[in-house]
CSV table of C-alpha atoms in Angstrom, one decimal:
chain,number,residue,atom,x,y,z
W,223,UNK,CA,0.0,0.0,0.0
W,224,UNK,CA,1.2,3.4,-1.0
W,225,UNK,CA,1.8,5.9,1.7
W,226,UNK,CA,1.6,9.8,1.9
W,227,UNK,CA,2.9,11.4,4.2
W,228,UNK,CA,1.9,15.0,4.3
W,229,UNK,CA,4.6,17.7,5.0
W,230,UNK,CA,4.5,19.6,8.1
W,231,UNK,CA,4.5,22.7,6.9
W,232,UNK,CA,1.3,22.4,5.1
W,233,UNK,CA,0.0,20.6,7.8
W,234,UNK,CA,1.2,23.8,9.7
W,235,UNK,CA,-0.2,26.4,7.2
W,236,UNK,CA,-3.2,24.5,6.7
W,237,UNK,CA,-4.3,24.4,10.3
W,238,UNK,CA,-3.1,28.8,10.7
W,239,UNK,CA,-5.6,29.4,8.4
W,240,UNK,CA,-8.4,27.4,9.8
W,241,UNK,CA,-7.8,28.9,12.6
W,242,UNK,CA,-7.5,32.7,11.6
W,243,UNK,CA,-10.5,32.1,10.0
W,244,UNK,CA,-12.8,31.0,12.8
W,245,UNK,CA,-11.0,33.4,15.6
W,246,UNK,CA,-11.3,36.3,12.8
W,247,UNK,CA,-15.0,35.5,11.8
W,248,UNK,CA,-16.3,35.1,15.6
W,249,UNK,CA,-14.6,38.9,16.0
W,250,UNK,CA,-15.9,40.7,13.3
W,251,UNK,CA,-19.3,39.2,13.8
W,252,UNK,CA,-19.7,41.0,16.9
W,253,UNK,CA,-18.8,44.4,14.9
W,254,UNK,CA,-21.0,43.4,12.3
W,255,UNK,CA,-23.9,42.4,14.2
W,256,UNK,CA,-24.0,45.1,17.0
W,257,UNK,CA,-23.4,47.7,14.0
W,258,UNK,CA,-26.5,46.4,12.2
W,259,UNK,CA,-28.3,46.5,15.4
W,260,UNK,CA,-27.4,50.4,15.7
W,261,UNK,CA,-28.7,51.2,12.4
W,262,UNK,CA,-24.8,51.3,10.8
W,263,UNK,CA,-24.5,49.8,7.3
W,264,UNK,CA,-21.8,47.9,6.5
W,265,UNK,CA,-20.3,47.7,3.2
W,266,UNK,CA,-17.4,44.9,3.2
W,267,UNK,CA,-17.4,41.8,6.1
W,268,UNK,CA,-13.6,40.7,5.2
W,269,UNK,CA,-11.7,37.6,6.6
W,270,UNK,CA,-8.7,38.4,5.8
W,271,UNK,CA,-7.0,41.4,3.3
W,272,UNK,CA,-5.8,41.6,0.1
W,273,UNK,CA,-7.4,40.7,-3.0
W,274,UNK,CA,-10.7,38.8,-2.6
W,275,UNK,CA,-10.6,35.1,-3.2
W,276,UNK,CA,-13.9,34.2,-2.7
W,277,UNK,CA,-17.5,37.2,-2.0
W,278,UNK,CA,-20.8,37.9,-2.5
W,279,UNK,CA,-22.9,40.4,-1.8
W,280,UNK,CA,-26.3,39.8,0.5
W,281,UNK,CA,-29.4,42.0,0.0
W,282,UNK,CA,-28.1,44.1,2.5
W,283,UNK,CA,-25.5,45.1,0.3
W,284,UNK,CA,-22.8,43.9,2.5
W,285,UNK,CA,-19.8,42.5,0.1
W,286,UNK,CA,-18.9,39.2,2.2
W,287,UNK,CA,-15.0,37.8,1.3
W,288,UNK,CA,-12.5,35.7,1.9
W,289,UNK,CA,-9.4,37.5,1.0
W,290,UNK,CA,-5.4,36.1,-0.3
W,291,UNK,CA,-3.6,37.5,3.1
W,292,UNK,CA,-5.0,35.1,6.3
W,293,UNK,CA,-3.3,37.3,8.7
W,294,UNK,CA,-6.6,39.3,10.3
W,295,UNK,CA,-9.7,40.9,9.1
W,296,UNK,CA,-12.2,43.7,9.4
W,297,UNK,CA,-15.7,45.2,8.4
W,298,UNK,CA,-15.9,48.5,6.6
W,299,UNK,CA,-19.2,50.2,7.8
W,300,UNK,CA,-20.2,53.3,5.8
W,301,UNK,CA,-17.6,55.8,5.9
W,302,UNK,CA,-17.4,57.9,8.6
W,303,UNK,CA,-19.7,56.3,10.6
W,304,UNK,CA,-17.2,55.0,13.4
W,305,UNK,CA,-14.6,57.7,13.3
W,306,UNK,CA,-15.3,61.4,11.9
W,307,UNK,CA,-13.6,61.6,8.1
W,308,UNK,CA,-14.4,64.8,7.0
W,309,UNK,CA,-12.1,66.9,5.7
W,310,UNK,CA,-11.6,70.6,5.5
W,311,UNK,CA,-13.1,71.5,2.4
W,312,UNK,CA,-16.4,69.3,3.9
W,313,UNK,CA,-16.4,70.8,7.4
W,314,UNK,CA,-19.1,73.4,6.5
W,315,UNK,CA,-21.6,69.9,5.7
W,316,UNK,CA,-22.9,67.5,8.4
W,317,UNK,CA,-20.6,64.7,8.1
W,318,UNK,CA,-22.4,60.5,8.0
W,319,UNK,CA,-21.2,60.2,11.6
W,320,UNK,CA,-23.3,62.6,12.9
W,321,UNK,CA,-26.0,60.5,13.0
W,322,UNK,CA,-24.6,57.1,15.1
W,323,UNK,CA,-24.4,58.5,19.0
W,324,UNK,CA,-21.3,58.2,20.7
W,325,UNK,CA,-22.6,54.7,22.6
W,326,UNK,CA,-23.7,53.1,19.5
W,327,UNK,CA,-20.0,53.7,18.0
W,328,UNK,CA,-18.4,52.6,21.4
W,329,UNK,CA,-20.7,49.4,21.3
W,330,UNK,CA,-19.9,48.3,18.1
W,331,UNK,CA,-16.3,48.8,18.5
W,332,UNK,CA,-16.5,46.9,21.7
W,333,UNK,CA,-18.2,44.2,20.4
W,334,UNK,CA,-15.1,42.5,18.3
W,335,UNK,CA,-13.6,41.5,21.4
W,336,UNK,CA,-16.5,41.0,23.3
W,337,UNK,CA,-17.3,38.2,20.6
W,338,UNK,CA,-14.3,36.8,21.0
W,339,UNK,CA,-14.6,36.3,24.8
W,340,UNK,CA,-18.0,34.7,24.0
W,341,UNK,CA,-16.9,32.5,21.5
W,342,UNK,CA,-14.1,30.9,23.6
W,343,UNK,CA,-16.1,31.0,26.3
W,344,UNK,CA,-19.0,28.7,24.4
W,345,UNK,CA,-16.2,26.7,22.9
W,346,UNK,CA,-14.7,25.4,26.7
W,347,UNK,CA,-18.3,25.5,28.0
W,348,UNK,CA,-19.1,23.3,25.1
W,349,UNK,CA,-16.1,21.2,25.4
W,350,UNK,CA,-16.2,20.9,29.4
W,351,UNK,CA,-19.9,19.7,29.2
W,352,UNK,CA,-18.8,16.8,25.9
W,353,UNK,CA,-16.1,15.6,27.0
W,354,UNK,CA,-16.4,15.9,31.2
W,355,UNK,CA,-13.6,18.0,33.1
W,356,UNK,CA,-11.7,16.2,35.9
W,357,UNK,CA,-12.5,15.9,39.6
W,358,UNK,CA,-10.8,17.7,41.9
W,359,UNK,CA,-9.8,15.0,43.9
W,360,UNK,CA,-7.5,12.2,42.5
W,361,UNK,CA,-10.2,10.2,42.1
W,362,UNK,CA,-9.4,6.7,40.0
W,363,UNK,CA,-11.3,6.2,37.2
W,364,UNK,CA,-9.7,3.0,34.5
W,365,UNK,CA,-6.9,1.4,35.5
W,366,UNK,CA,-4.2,1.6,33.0
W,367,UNK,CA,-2.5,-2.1,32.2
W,368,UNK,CA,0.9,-2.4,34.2
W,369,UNK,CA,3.6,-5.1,34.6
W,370,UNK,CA,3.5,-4.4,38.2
W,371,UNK,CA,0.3,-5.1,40.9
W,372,UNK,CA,-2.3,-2.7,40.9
W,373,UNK,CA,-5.1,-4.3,40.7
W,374,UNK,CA,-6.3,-3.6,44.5
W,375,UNK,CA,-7.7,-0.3,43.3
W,376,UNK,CA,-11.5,0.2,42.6
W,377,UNK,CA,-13.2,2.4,39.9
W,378,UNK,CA,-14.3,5.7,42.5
W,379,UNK,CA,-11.3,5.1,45.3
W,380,UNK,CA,-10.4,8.1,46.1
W,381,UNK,CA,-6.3,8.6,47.1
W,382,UNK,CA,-6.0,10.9,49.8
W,383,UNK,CA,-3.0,10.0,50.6
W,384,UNK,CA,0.6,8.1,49.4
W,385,UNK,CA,3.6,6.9,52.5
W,386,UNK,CA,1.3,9.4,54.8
W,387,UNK,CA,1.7,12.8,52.3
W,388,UNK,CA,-1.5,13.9,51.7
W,389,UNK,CA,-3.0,14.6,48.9
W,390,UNK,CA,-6.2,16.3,48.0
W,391,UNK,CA,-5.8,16.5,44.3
W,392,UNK,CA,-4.6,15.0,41.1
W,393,UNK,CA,-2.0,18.3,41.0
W,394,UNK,CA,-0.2,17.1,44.1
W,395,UNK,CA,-0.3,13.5,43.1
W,396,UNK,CA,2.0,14.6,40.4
W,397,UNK,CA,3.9,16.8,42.3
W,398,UNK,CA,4.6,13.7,45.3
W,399,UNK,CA,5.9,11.7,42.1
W,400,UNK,CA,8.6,14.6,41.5
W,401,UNK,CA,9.7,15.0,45.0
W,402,UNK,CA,9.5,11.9,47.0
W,403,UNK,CA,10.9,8.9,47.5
W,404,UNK,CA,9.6,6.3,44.8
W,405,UNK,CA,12.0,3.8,45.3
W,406,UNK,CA,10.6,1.9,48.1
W,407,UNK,CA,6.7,0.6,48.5
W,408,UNK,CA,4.1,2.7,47.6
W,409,UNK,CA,1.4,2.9,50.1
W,410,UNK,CA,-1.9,4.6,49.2
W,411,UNK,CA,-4.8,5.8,51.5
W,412,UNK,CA,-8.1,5.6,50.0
W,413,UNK,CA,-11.9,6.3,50.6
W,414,UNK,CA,-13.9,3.5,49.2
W,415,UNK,CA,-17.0,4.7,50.1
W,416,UNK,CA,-17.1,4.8,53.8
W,417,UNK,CA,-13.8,2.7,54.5
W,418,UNK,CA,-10.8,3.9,54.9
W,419,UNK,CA,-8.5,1.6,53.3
W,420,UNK,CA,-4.5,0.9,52.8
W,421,UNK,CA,-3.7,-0.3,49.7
W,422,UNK,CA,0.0,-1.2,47.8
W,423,UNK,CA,0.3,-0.3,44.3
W,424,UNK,CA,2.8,1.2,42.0
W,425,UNK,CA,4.8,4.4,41.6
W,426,UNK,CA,1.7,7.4,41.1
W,427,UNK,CA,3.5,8.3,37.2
W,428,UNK,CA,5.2,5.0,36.6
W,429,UNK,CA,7.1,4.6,33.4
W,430,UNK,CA,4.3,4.3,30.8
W,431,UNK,CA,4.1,6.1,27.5
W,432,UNK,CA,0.7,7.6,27.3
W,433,UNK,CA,1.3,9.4,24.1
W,434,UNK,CA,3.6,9.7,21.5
W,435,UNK,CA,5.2,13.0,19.9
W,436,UNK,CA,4.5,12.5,15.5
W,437,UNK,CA,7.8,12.2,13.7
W,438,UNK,CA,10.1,11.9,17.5
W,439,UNK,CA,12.6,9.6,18.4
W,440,UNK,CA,10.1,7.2,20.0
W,441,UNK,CA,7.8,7.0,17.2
W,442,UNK,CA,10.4,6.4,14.4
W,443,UNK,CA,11.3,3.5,17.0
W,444,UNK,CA,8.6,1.6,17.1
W,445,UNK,CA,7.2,3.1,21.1
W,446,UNK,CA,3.5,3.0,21.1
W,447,UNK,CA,1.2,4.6,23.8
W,448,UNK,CA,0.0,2.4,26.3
W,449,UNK,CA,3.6,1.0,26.2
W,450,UNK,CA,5.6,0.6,30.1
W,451,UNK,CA,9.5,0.8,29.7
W,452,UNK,CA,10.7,-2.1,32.3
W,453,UNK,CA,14.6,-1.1,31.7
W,454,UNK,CA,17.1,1.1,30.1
W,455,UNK,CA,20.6,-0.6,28.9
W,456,UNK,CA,19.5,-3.5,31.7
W,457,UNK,CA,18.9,-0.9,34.2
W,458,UNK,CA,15.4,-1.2,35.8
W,459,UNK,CA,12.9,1.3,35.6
W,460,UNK,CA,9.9,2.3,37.5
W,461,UNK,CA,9.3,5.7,37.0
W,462,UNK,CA,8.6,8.4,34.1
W,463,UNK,CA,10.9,10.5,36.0
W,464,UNK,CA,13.8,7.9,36.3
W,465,UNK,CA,13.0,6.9,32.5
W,466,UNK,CA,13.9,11.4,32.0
W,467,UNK,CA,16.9,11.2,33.9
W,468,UNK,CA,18.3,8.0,32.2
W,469,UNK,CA,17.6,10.0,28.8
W,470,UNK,CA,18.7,13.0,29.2
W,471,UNK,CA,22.1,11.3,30.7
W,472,UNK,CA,22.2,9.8,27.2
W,473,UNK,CA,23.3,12.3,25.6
W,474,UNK,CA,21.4,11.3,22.3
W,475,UNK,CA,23.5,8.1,21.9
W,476,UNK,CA,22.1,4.9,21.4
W,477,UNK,CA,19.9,3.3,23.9
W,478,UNK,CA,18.4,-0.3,24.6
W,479,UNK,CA,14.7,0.2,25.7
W,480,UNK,CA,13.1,-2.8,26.8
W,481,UNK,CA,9.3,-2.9,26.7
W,482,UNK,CA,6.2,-4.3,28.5
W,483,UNK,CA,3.6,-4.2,25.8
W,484,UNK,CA,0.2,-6.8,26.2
W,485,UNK,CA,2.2,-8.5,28.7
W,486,UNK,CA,4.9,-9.4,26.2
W,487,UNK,CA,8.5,-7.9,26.3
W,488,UNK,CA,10.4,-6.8,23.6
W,489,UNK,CA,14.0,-4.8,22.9
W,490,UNK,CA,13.9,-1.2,20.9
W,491,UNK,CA,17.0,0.7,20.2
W,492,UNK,CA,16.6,4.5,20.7
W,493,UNK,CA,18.7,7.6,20.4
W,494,UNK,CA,17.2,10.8,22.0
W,495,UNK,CA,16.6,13.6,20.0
W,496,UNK,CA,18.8,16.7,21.1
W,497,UNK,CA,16.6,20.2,20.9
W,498,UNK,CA,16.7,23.2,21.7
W,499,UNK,CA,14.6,24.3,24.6
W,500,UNK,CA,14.2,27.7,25.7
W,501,UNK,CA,13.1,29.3,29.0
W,502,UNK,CA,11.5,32.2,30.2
W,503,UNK,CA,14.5,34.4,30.5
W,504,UNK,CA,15.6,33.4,26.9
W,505,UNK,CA,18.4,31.6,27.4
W,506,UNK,CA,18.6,28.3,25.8
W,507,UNK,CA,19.9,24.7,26.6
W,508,UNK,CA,20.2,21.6,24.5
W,509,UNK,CA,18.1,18.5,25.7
W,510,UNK,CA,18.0,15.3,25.1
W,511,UNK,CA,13.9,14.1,24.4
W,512,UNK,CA,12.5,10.9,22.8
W,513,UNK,CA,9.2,12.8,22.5
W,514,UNK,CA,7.0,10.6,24.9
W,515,UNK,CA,3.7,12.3,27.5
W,516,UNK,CA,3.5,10.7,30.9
W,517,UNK,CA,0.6,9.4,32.5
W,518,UNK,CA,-1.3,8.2,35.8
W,519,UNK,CA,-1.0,4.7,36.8
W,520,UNK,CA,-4.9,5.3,36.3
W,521,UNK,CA,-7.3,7.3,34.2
W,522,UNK,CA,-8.6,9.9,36.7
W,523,UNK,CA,-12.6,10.0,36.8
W,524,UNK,CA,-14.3,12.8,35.1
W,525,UNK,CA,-17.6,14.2,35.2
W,526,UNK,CA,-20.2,15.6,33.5
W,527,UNK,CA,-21.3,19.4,34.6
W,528,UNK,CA,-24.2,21.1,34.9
W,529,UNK,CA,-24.3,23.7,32.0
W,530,UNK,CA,-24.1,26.7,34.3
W,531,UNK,CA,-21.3,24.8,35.7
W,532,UNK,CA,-19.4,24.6,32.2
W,533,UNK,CA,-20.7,28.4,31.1
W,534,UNK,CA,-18.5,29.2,34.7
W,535,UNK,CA,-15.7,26.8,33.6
W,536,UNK,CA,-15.0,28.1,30.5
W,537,UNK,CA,-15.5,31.9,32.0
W,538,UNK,CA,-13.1,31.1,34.3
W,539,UNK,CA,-10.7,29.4,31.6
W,540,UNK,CA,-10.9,32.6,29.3
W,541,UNK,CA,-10.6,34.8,32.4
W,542,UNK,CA,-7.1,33.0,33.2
W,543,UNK,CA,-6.1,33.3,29.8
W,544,UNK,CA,-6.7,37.2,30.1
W,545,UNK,CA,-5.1,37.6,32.9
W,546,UNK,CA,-2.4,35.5,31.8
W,547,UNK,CA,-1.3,37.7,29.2
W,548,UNK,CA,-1.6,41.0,31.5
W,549,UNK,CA,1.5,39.0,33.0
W,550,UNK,CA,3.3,38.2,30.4
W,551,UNK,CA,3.0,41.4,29.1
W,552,UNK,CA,4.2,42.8,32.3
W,553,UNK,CA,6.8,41.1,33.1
W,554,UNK,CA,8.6,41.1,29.2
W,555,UNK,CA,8.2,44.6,30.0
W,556,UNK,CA,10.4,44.9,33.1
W,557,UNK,CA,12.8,42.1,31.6
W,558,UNK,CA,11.9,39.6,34.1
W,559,UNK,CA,11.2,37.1,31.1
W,560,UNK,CA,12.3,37.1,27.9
W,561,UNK,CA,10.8,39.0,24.7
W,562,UNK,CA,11.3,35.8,22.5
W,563,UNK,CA,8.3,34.4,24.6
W,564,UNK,CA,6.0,37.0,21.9
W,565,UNK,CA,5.5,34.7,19.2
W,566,UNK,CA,5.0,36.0,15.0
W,567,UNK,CA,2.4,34.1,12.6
W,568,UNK,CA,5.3,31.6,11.6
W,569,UNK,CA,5.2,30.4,15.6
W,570,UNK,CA,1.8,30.7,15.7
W,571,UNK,CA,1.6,28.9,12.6
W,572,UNK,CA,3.7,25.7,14.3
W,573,UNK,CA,1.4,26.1,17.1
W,574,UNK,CA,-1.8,25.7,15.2
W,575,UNK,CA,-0.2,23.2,13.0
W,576,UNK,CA,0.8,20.5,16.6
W,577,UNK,CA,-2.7,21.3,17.9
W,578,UNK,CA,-4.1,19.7,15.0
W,579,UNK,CA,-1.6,17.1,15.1
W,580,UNK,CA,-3.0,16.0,18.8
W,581,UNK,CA,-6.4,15.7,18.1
W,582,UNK,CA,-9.6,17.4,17.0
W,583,UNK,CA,-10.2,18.5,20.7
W,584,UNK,CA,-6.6,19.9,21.1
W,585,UNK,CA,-7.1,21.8,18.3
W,586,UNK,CA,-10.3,23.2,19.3
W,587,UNK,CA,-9.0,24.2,22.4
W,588,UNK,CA,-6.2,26.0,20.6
W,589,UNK,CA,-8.9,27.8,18.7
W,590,UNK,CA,-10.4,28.9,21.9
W,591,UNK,CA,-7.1,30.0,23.7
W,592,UNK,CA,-6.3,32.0,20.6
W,593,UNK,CA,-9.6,33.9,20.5
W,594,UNK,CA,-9.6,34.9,24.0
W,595,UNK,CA,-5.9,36.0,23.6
W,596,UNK,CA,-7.3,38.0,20.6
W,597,UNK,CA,-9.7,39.7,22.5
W,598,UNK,CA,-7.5,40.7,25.2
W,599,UNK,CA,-4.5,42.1,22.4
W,600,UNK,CA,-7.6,43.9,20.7
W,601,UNK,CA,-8.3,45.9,23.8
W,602,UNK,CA,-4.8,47.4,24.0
W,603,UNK,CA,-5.0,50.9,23.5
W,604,UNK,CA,-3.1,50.9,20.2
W,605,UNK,CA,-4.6,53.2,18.0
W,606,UNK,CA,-6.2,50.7,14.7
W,607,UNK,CA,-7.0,48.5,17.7
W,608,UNK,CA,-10.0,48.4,19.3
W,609,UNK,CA,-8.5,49.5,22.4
W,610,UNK,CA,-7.3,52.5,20.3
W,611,UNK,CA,-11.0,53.6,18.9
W,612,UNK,CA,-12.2,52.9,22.7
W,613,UNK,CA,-9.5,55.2,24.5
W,614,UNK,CA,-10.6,57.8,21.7
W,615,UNK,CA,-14.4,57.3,22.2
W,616,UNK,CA,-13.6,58.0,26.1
W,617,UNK,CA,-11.6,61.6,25.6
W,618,UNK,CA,-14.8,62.0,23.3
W,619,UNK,CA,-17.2,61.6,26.0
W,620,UNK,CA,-14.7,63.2,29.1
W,621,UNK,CA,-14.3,66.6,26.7
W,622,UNK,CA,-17.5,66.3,24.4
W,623,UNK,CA,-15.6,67.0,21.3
W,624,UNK,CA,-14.6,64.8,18.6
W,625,UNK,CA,-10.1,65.1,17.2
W,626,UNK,CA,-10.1,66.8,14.4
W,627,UNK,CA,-9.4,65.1,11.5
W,628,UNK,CA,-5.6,65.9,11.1
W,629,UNK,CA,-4.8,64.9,14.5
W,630,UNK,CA,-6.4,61.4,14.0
W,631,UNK,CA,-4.6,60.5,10.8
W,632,UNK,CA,-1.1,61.5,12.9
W,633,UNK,CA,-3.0,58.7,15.7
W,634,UNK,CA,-3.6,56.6,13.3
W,635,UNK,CA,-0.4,56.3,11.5
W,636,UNK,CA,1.6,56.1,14.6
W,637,UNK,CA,-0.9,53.0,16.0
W,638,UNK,CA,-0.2,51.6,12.3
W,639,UNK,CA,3.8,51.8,12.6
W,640,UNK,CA,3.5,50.1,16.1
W,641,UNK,CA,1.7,47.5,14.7
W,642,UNK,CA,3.9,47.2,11.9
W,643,UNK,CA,6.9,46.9,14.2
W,644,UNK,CA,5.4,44.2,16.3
W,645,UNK,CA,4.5,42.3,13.6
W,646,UNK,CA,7.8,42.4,12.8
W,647,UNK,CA,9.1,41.5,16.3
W,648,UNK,CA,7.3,38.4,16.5
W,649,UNK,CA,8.7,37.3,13.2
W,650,UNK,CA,12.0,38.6,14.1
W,651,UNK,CA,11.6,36.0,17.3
W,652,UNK,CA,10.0,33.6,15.1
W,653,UNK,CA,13.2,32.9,13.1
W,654,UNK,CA,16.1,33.8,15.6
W,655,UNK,CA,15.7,33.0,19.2
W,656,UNK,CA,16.4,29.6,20.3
């Protein structure tokens, strides 16, 4: 059978402009639709700029297009009815804008990135109350198949603690398997119902392969998920974190993996892949990775929530991401991390392009994550943002006068140049840090 594999960069380039055009269309819906609601016409809805590819007009007469460059979009309402355009030979006439009050024109303005906070709100709320979100407590749902004895553990037993650490979540389960002692017996606490119970089982992350990284080291080696490492070179291994250490000592030479797979073992040979990671403060170190996700002895138990209970999830989720960015922004600012951490449309790009490598709900949440952060960059008082038109809306209403013309195109241009020049930044960082 013939195989194709697809290059990554279209996979990549593909997957930006999926999700440019969703993020884009959610945002300029809410200008478009809180416009029309105001009584502003709109002339062009635009995903994207450039030459059209693809529009029609509606009976409206709103020209709706898809254009060549995927890199934003807008709606043009009818001129001058967001910002005043006259100019001075029209001063002694009553300009278009005239008519739209200064809260209909803030509205619609505010509406792009109020759009996007709804969307990615709907899209987490949506995807909280499909797929189930995880209970707070490490609470075991499927056992995952393991060489070693853990088959003591119920569906519902709830760990509270592990060698007499507590733990109250499925955070600090992971955390005890980073700091403790995993060498000797595990002893786990758990409610079964009413009892109290003490129960022996296996290292919390032992060394199972839960997922595999496309085109790594491990999966041009034959590693599958669902796979348990049982030794390294004839060194035996419990642990994901012992399974790190005994790569990274590699040094990207040549390794003998044996495997637990079905209850069968089997030999792989494996060389870690030595990349370049970077860290906040933008210096970079070579590591050794074979491109493997750890995983729970068992499948923690999820549940199914109410749907004011995933409209307050994904709030929450799109609040975080706001506040998030705040800082990030904040601290590249001061220098306490590094600028390289502000990302172009070739980074983005990758990003989109390994969500949609994951999985359909990876992506999806990438879509989400990217809207909300959308919103949030829109509301920076950049003139040509929508923070910009807001901030000039507000000296509007403070001083009851509108800039004269002259003094907005200087605005304008300078919000224009910053863009430019952060645009740039980011694909500056794109292609030279580490």
């Amino acid at each position: 059978m013939l195989e194709f594999a697809i290059p990554q960069f279209l996979i990549d380039a593909g997957a930006f402009i999926a999700v440019v055009a969703i993020v884009v269309f959610a945002h300029e819906l809410g200008h478009y639709l809180v416009g029309r609601i105001c009584g502003i016409n709109a002339e062009i809805f635009s995903v994207g700029f450039g030459p059209p590819v693809i529009s029609w007009v509606d009976r409206a007469g709103t020209r709706w297009q898809l254009a060549s460059i995927p890199l934003g979009g807008f709606v043009k309402f009818e001129e001058g009815a967001i910002i005043e355009s006259r100019g001075p030979a029209a001063r002694g006439s009553e300009a278009p804008s005239a008519k739209h009050s200064l809260k209909c024109r803030a509205a619609t303005v505010a509406a792009g990135p109020g759009a996007s906070f709804l969307f990615a709100i709907a899209v987490f709320a949506i995807s909280a109350f499909a797929t189930g979100v995880l209970d707070g407590r490490a609470v075991v749902g499927e056992l995952n198949p393991l060489p070693m004895q853990a088959n003591d553990f119920e569906p519902g037993d709830v760990i509270v603690a592990v060698n007499r650490v507590e733990i109250g979540s499925i955070f600090d389960l992971h955390r005890y398997s980073q700091t403790e002692d995993q060498s000797k017996e595990q002893i786990y606490e758990v409610l079964r119902g009413e009892e109290r119970l003490e129960i022996s089982g296996p290292p919390p992350v032992p060394s199972i392969v839960a997922d595999v990284v496309p085109d790594s080291s491990a999966e041009k080696s034959g590693l599958l998920p669902g796979d348990v490492v049982v030794a390294i070179d004839g060194e035996e291994i419990r642990t994901f974190t012992e399974m790190r250490n005994r790569v990274v000592e590699s040094n990207g030479r040549m390794m003998e993996f044996r495997i637990w797979r079905d209850g069968e073992t089997l030999d792989l040979g494996l060389a870690a892949r030595l990349d370049m990671r970077r860290s906040a403060d933008g210096s970079g170190e070579v590591v050794p990775t074979i491109g493997v996700m750890a995983d729970l002895f068992f499948v923690p138990q999820f549940y199914r929530p109410t749907p004011f209970e995933a409209i307050w999830l994904g709030t929450a989720q799109t609040w975080l991401i706001v506040v998030r960015s705040l800082e990030g922004l904040a601290l590249m600012s001061v220098g306490a991390i590094s600028s390289c951490n502000l990302q172009g449309p070739v980074g983005i790009a990758a990003l989109s392009g390994e969500a949609a490598s994951q999985g359909l709900s990876s992506f999806v949440f990438f879509i989400a994550v990217l809207s909300a952060a959308i919103g949030f960059l829109n509301l920076l008082p950049i003139p040509v943002l929508d923070g910009g038109f807001l901030l000039l809306f507000g000296i509007e209403a403070v001083t009851g006068r509108r800039p004269a013309p002259q003094v907005l195109n200087r605005i304008f241009l300078v919000g224009a140049v910053a863009i430019a020049l952060l645009l740039g930044f980011g694909l500056w960082n794109d292609f030279f840090c580490p």
